[in-house]
mmCIF file of C-alpha atoms in Angstrom:
data_model
loop_
_atom_site.group_PDB
_atom_site.id
_atom_site.type_symbol
_atom_site.label_atom_id
_atom_site.label_comp_id
_atom_site.label_asym_id
_atom_site.label_seq_id
_atom_site.Cartn_x
_atom_site.Cartn_y
_atom_site.Cartn_z
ATOM 1 C CA SER A 266 -134.072 -189.667 -62.089
ATOM 2 C CA GLN A 267 -136.555 -192.088 -60.580
ATOM 3 C CA GLN A 268 -138.956 -191.734 -63.467
ATOM 4 C CA GLY A 269 -140.492 -194.954 -64.657
ATOM 5 C CA GLU A 270 -140.428 -195.993 -68.258
ATOM 6 C CA GLU A 271 -143.264 -197.944 -69.817
ATOM 7 C CA ASP A 272 -142.880 -200.501 -72.512
ATOM 8 C CA PRO A 273 -144.220 -200.723 -75.151
ATOM 9 C CA GLN A 274 -145.022 -197.106 -76.012
ATOM 10 C CA ALA A 275 -148.028 -198.249 -78.014
ATOM 11 C CA LEU A 276 -149.995 -201.481 -78.173
ATOM 12 C CA SER A 277 -152.826 -202.452 -80.507
ATOM 13 C CA ILE A 278 -154.870 -205.600 -79.862
ATOM 14 C CA GLN A 279 -158.239 -207.126 -80.677
ATOM 15 C CA GLU A 280 -161.095 -207.142 -78.223
ATOM 16 C CA GLY A 281 -160.919 -210.233 -76.028
ATOM 17 C CA GLU A 282 -157.138 -210.490 -76.105
ATOM 18 C CA ASN A 283 -154.917 -209.805 -73.118
ATOM 19 C CA ALA A 284 -152.774 -206.682 -72.905
ATOM 20 C CA THR A 285 -149.489 -206.549 -71.007
ATOM 21 C CA MET A 286 -147.622 -203.348 -70.204
ATOM 22 C CA ASN A 287 -144.318 -203.080 -68.422
ATOM 23 C CA CYS A 288 -142.794 -200.405 -66.245
ATOM 24 C CA SER A 289 -139.184 -200.044 -65.138
ATOM 25 C CA TYR A 290 -137.875 -197.601 -62.558
ATOM 26 C CA LYS A 291 -134.523 -196.654 -61.101
ATOM 27 C CA THR A 292 -134.544 -196.219 -57.317
ATOM 28 C CA SER A 293 -135.999 -197.899 -54.250
ATOM 29 C CA ILE A 294 -139.712 -197.409 -53.945
ATOM 30 C CA ASN A 295 -142.360 -197.397 -51.243
ATOM 31 C CA ASN A 296 -145.093 -198.294 -53.704
ATOM 32 C CA LEU A 297 -145.957 -198.339 -57.389
ATOM 33 C CA GLN A 298 -149.280 -197.369 -58.865
ATOM 34 C CA TRP A 299 -150.962 -197.711 -62.233
ATOM 35 C CA TYR A 300 -153.244 -195.084 -63.718
ATOM 36 C CA ARG A 301 -155.403 -194.858 -66.831
ATOM 37 C CA GLN A 302 -155.985 -191.704 -68.859
ATOM 38 C CA ASN A 303 -158.650 -191.302 -71.522
ATOM 39 C CA SER A 304 -157.988 -188.754 -74.287
ATOM 40 C CA GLY A 305 -156.171 -186.026 -72.355
ATOM 41 C CA ARG A 306 -158.518 -186.102 -69.388
ATOM 42 C CA GLY A 307 -157.554 -186.652 -65.770
ATOM 43 C CA LEU A 308 -155.899 -189.845 -64.637
ATOM 44 C CA VAL A 309 -157.849 -192.577 -62.918
ATOM 45 C CA HIS A 310 -156.163 -194.624 -60.221
ATOM 46 C CA LEU A 311 -156.294 -198.344 -61.010
ATOM 47 C CA ILE A 312 -154.198 -200.192 -58.476
ATOM 48 C CA LEU A 313 -151.430 -199.680 -55.905
ATOM 49 C CA ILE A 314 -148.850 -202.313 -55.042
ATOM 50 C CA ARG A 315 -146.476 -201.922 -52.126
ATOM 51 C CA SER A 316 -142.792 -202.778 -52.261
ATOM 52 C CA ASN A 317 -143.318 -205.853 -50.061
ATOM 53 C CA GLU A 318 -146.038 -207.243 -52.360
ATOM 54 C CA ARG A 319 -145.376 -209.308 -55.468
ATOM 55 C CA GLU A 320 -148.763 -209.535 -57.102
ATOM 56 C CA LYS A 321 -152.132 -207.856 -56.848
ATOM 57 C CA HIS A 322 -155.465 -208.349 -58.591
ATOM 58 C CA SER A 323 -158.409 -206.080 -59.188
ATOM 59 C CA GLY A 324 -161.143 -207.362 -61.480
ATOM 60 C CA ARG A 325 -159.548 -207.930 -64.894
ATOM 61 C CA LEU A 326 -156.309 -206.272 -63.794
ATOM 62 C CA ARG A 327 -153.262 -208.108 -62.525
ATOM 63 C CA VAL A 328 -150.158 -206.244 -61.397
ATOM 64 C CA THR A 329 -146.816 -207.797 -60.557
ATOM 65 C CA LEU A 330 -143.820 -206.162 -58.946
ATOM 66 C CA ASP A 331 -140.220 -207.361 -59.007
ATOM 67 C CA THR A 332 -138.169 -205.046 -56.814
ATOM 68 C CA SER A 333 -134.937 -206.909 -57.614
ATOM 69 C CA LYS A 334 -135.389 -206.025 -61.283
ATOM 70 C CA LYS A 335 -137.049 -202.689 -60.491
ATOM 71 C CA SER A 336 -139.932 -203.521 -62.778
ATOM 72 C CA SER A 337 -143.676 -203.974 -62.760
ATOM 73 C CA SER A 338 -146.198 -205.259 -65.227
ATOM 74 C CA LEU A 339 -149.888 -204.584 -65.735
ATOM 75 C CA LEU A 340 -151.989 -207.281 -67.358
ATOM 76 C CA ILE A 341 -155.505 -206.528 -68.585
ATOM 77 C CA THR A 342 -157.338 -209.737 -69.377
ATOM 78 C CA ALA A 343 -160.171 -210.112 -71.892
ATOM 79 C CA SER A 344 -159.743 -206.538 -73.085
ATOM 80 C CA ARG A 345 -162.672 -204.419 -74.244
ATOM 81 C CA ALA A 346 -162.871 -201.448 -76.581
ATOM 82 C CA ALA A 347 -163.544 -199.308 -73.497
ATOM 83 C CA ASP A 348 -160.044 -200.175 -72.223
ATOM 84 C CA THR A 349 -158.588 -198.013 -75.006
ATOM 85 C CA ALA A 350 -156.576 -195.387 -73.126
ATOM 86 C CA SER A 351 -153.066 -194.476 -72.048
ATOM 87 C CA TYR A 352 -151.691 -196.311 -69.036
ATOM 88 C CA PHE A 353 -149.077 -194.857 -66.697
ATOM 89 C CA CYS A 354 -147.076 -196.252 -63.844
ATOM 90 C CA ALA A 355 -146.133 -193.965 -60.968
ATOM 91 C CA THR A 356 -143.561 -194.612 -58.275
ATOM 92 C CA ALA A 357 -143.254 -193.203 -54.769
ATOM 93 C CA SER A 358 -139.766 -193.198 -53.269
ATOM 94 C CA ILE A 359 -138.999 -194.762 -49.881
ATOM 95 C CA TYR A 360 -137.625 -191.338 -48.946
ATOM 96 C CA ASN A 361 -140.631 -189.309 -50.007
ATOM 97 C CA PHE A 362 -143.895 -191.111 -50.616
ATOM 98 C CA ASN A 363 -145.836 -187.931 -51.227
ATOM 99 C CA LYS A 364 -144.072 -187.168 -54.493
ATOM 100 C CA PHE A 365 -144.843 -189.407 -57.439
ATOM 101 C CA TYR A 366 -142.840 -189.902 -60.593
ATOM 102 C CA PHE A 367 -144.800 -190.910 -63.660
ATOM 103 C CA GLY A 368 -143.560 -192.900 -66.594
ATOM 104 C CA SER A 369 -144.080 -191.940 -70.213
ATOM 105 C CA GLY A 370 -147.113 -194.180 -70.636
ATOM 106 C CA THR A 371 -148.326 -196.945 -72.903
ATOM 107 C CA LYS A 372 -151.029 -196.072 -75.392
ATOM 108 C CA LEU A 373 -153.383 -199.047 -75.671
ATOM 109 C CA ASN A 374 -155.804 -199.397 -78.572
ATOM 110 C CA VAL A 375 -158.362 -202.194 -78.351
ATOM 111 C CA LYS A 376 -160.047 -202.812 -81.663
ATOM 112 C CA PRO A 377 -163.669 -204.042 -81.591
ATOM 113 C CA LYS B 44 -168.894 -187.332 -52.824
ATOM 114 C CA ALA B 45 -167.692 -184.650 -55.210
ATOM 115 C CA GLY B 46 -164.435 -185.300 -57.051
ATOM 116 C CA VAL B 47 -161.504 -183.009 -57.631
ATOM 117 C CA THR B 48 -162.634 -179.850 -59.389
ATOM 118 C CA GLN B 49 -160.340 -177.838 -61.601
ATOM 119 C CA THR B 50 -161.249 -174.512 -63.129
ATOM 120 C CA PRO B 51 -161.207 -173.330 -65.765
ATOM 121 C CA ARG B 52 -161.246 -176.309 -68.150
ATOM 122 C CA TYR B 53 -159.726 -174.389 -71.028
ATOM 123 C CA LEU B 54 -157.683 -171.222 -71.186
ATOM 124 C CA ILE B 55 -155.987 -169.283 -73.983
ATOM 125 C CA LYS B 56 -153.395 -166.710 -72.992
ATOM 126 C CA THR B 57 -150.838 -164.564 -74.760
ATOM 127 C CA ARG B 58 -147.101 -164.793 -74.204
ATOM 128 C CA GLY B 59 -146.010 -162.603 -71.323
ATOM 129 C CA GLN B 60 -149.322 -162.762 -69.503
ATOM 130 C CA GLN B 61 -149.879 -164.515 -66.226
ATOM 131 C CA VAL B 62 -152.478 -167.124 -65.350
ATOM 132 C CA THR B 63 -154.040 -168.589 -62.214
ATOM 133 C CA LEU B 64 -155.520 -172.083 -62.108
ATOM 134 C CA SER B 65 -157.715 -173.385 -59.326
ATOM 135 C CA CYS B 66 -158.180 -176.804 -57.759
ATOM 136 C CA SER B 67 -160.692 -177.923 -55.145
ATOM 137 C CA PRO B 68 -159.731 -181.306 -53.664
ATOM 138 C CA ILE B 69 -162.018 -184.008 -52.385
ATOM 139 C CA SER B 70 -163.532 -183.050 -49.064
ATOM 140 C CA GLY B 71 -161.224 -184.162 -46.260
ATOM 141 C CA HIS B 72 -158.146 -184.398 -48.481
ATOM 142 C CA ARG B 73 -155.383 -182.151 -47.235
ATOM 143 C CA SER B 74 -152.735 -182.766 -49.880
ATOM 144 C CA VAL B 75 -152.898 -181.207 -53.334
ATOM 145 C CA SER B 76 -150.296 -181.923 -55.998
ATOM 146 C CA TRP B 77 -149.916 -180.275 -59.379
ATOM 147 C CA TYR B 78 -148.570 -181.846 -62.561
ATOM 148 C CA GLN B 79 -147.839 -180.518 -66.010
ATOM 149 C CA GLN B 80 -148.500 -182.866 -68.906
ATOM 150 C CA THR B 81 -147.085 -182.264 -72.370
ATOM 151 C CA PRO B 82 -146.609 -184.669 -75.293
ATOM 152 C CA GLY B 83 -142.846 -184.236 -75.190
ATOM 153 C CA GLN B 84 -142.138 -184.334 -71.437
ATOM 154 C CA GLY B 85 -145.005 -186.452 -70.150
ATOM 155 C CA LEU B 86 -146.233 -185.866 -66.607
ATOM 156 C CA GLN B 87 -143.926 -183.600 -64.671
ATOM 157 C CA PHE B 88 -144.343 -182.918 -60.952
ATOM 158 C CA LEU B 89 -144.719 -179.232 -60.143
ATOM 159 C CA PHE B 90 -145.353 -179.063 -56.394
ATOM 160 C CA GLU B 91 -147.336 -180.497 -53.510
ATOM 161 C CA TYR B 92 -149.124 -178.615 -50.764
ATOM 162 C CA PHE B 93 -150.209 -180.001 -47.429
ATOM 163 C CA SER B 94 -151.947 -177.970 -44.737
ATOM 164 C CA GLU B 95 -151.184 -174.682 -46.523
ATOM 165 C CA THR B 96 -147.439 -175.455 -46.765
ATOM 166 C CA GLN B 97 -145.454 -176.420 -49.815
ATOM 167 C CA ARG B 98 -144.112 -179.823 -48.860
ATOM 168 C CA ASN B 99 -142.520 -180.887 -52.151
ATOM 169 C CA LYS B 100 -141.300 -179.080 -55.218
ATOM 170 C CA GLY B 101 -140.369 -180.174 -58.714
ATOM 171 C CA ASN B 102 -137.785 -178.725 -61.076
ATOM 172 C CA PHE B 103 -139.671 -175.820 -62.558
ATOM 173 C CA PRO B 104 -138.588 -172.171 -62.771
ATOM 174 C CA GLY B 105 -139.772 -169.619 -60.248
ATOM 175 C CA ARG B 106 -142.423 -168.418 -62.710
ATOM 176 C CA PHE B 107 -144.463 -171.357 -61.462
ATOM 177 C CA SER B 108 -145.856 -170.878 -57.996
ATOM 178 C CA GLY B 109 -148.731 -172.073 -55.932
ATOM 179 C CA ARG B 110 -150.514 -171.805 -52.664
ATOM 180 C CA GLN B 111 -153.060 -173.626 -50.578
ATOM 181 C CA PHE B 112 -155.823 -172.142 -48.510
ATOM 182 C CA SER B 113 -157.152 -173.206 -45.137
ATOM 183 C CA ASN B 114 -160.004 -175.113 -46.816
ATOM 184 C CA SER B 115 -157.365 -177.110 -48.799
ATOM 185 C CA ARG B 116 -158.272 -175.464 -52.101
ATOM 186 C CA SER B 117 -155.163 -174.718 -54.101
ATOM 187 C CA GLU B 118 -154.172 -172.330 -56.827
ATOM 188 C CA MET B 119 -151.182 -172.349 -59.108
ATOM 189 C CA ASN B 120 -149.892 -169.304 -60.883
ATOM 190 C CA VAL B 121 -147.664 -169.024 -63.924
ATOM 191 C CA SER B 122 -146.216 -165.604 -64.638
ATOM 192 C CA THR B 123 -144.638 -164.311 -67.852
ATOM 193 C CA LEU B 124 -146.116 -167.106 -69.913
ATOM 194 C CA GLU B 125 -144.017 -168.762 -72.618
ATOM 195 C CA LEU B 126 -145.177 -170.823 -75.588
ATOM 196 C CA GLY B 127 -143.670 -173.895 -73.928
ATOM 197 C CA ASP B 128 -146.041 -173.530 -70.992
ATOM 198 C CA SER B 129 -148.876 -174.787 -73.188
ATOM 199 C CA ALA B 130 -149.937 -178.004 -71.503
ATOM 200 C CA LEU B 131 -152.581 -179.873 -69.587
ATOM 201 C CA TYR B 132 -152.251 -178.948 -65.908
ATOM 202 C CA LEU B 133 -153.517 -181.641 -63.593
ATOM 203 C CA CYS B 134 -154.320 -181.390 -59.940
ATOM 204 C CA ALA B 135 -154.412 -184.444 -57.694
ATOM 205 C CA SER B 136 -155.594 -184.761 -54.134
ATOM 206 C CA SER B 137 -154.966 -187.276 -51.395
ATOM 207 C CA LEU B 138 -155.399 -187.526 -47.650
ATOM 208 C CA GLY B 139 -151.747 -186.642 -47.404
ATOM 209 C CA ALA B 140 -151.096 -187.833 -43.889
ATOM 210 C CA GLY B 141 -148.457 -190.500 -44.109
ATOM 211 C CA GLU B 142 -148.411 -193.128 -46.794
ATOM 212 C CA ILE B 143 -150.873 -192.747 -49.615
ATOM 213 C CA LYS B 144 -153.070 -195.792 -49.347
ATOM 214 C CA GLY B 145 -155.397 -195.327 -52.281
ATOM 215 C CA GLY B 146 -153.420 -193.276 -54.709
ATOM 216 C CA TYR B 147 -154.228 -189.887 -56.035
ATOM 217 C CA THR B 148 -157.590 -188.667 -57.212
ATOM 218 C CA PHE B 149 -157.090 -186.458 -60.234
ATOM 219 C CA GLY B 150 -159.162 -183.619 -61.584
ATOM 220 C CA SER B 151 -160.002 -183.362 -65.291
ATOM 221 C CA GLY B 152 -157.290 -180.780 -65.808
ATOM 222 C CA THR B 153 -156.974 -177.292 -67.231
ATOM 223 C CA ARG B 154 -155.861 -177.121 -70.842
ATOM 224 C CA LEU B 155 -153.679 -174.009 -71.176
ATOM 225 C CA THR B 156 -152.750 -172.729 -74.619
ATOM 226 C CA VAL B 157 -150.236 -169.913 -74.901
ATOM 227 C CA VAL B 158 -150.240 -168.035 -78.209
#
């Protein structure tokens, strides 16, 4: 299975601290994406990083990708209570980039 | 522009019944994908439709089916409902032509409860 696995499963931090979540996957990918989900609602796309990219930034988000280790990390800097949500990585295979595999997610709790 | 619209938001059905869920993608998006989300299995890919054709399929039994209309709206149907079909069903749309550049746009989901 290509499914990604996030680590840790749950993370609790204080407002203002940084949060780091990791994602590992199994097969060669075309791209990897991170999504956020608030309380069982729909997922919101955060950032996409292609297999030939190593790092990408978007506001307070920083994503890295290491294709040799088949892993990615999502860093949220200066976290806010509003960042409390579940975060998922999703991978698209080099053979089929219209079918995404989602990881199990990291549940982030940011305490005010 | 309007987002991805899923109807209904909530649904309660009895075992053995069948159900139809609807998804209207973002205008101009031709690809619609469906996912099932449960606490135990996470997000599982059901199928993807592009230009009225099923382009990709996940590992679900034949009780799960779908279709896409010429206006890109999609429906998924689950027949002979089982308790284990209780889940949040999410629809996601994308342009669908070639590589996805901006990721999926998800709807808010339909929460199905089978009793």
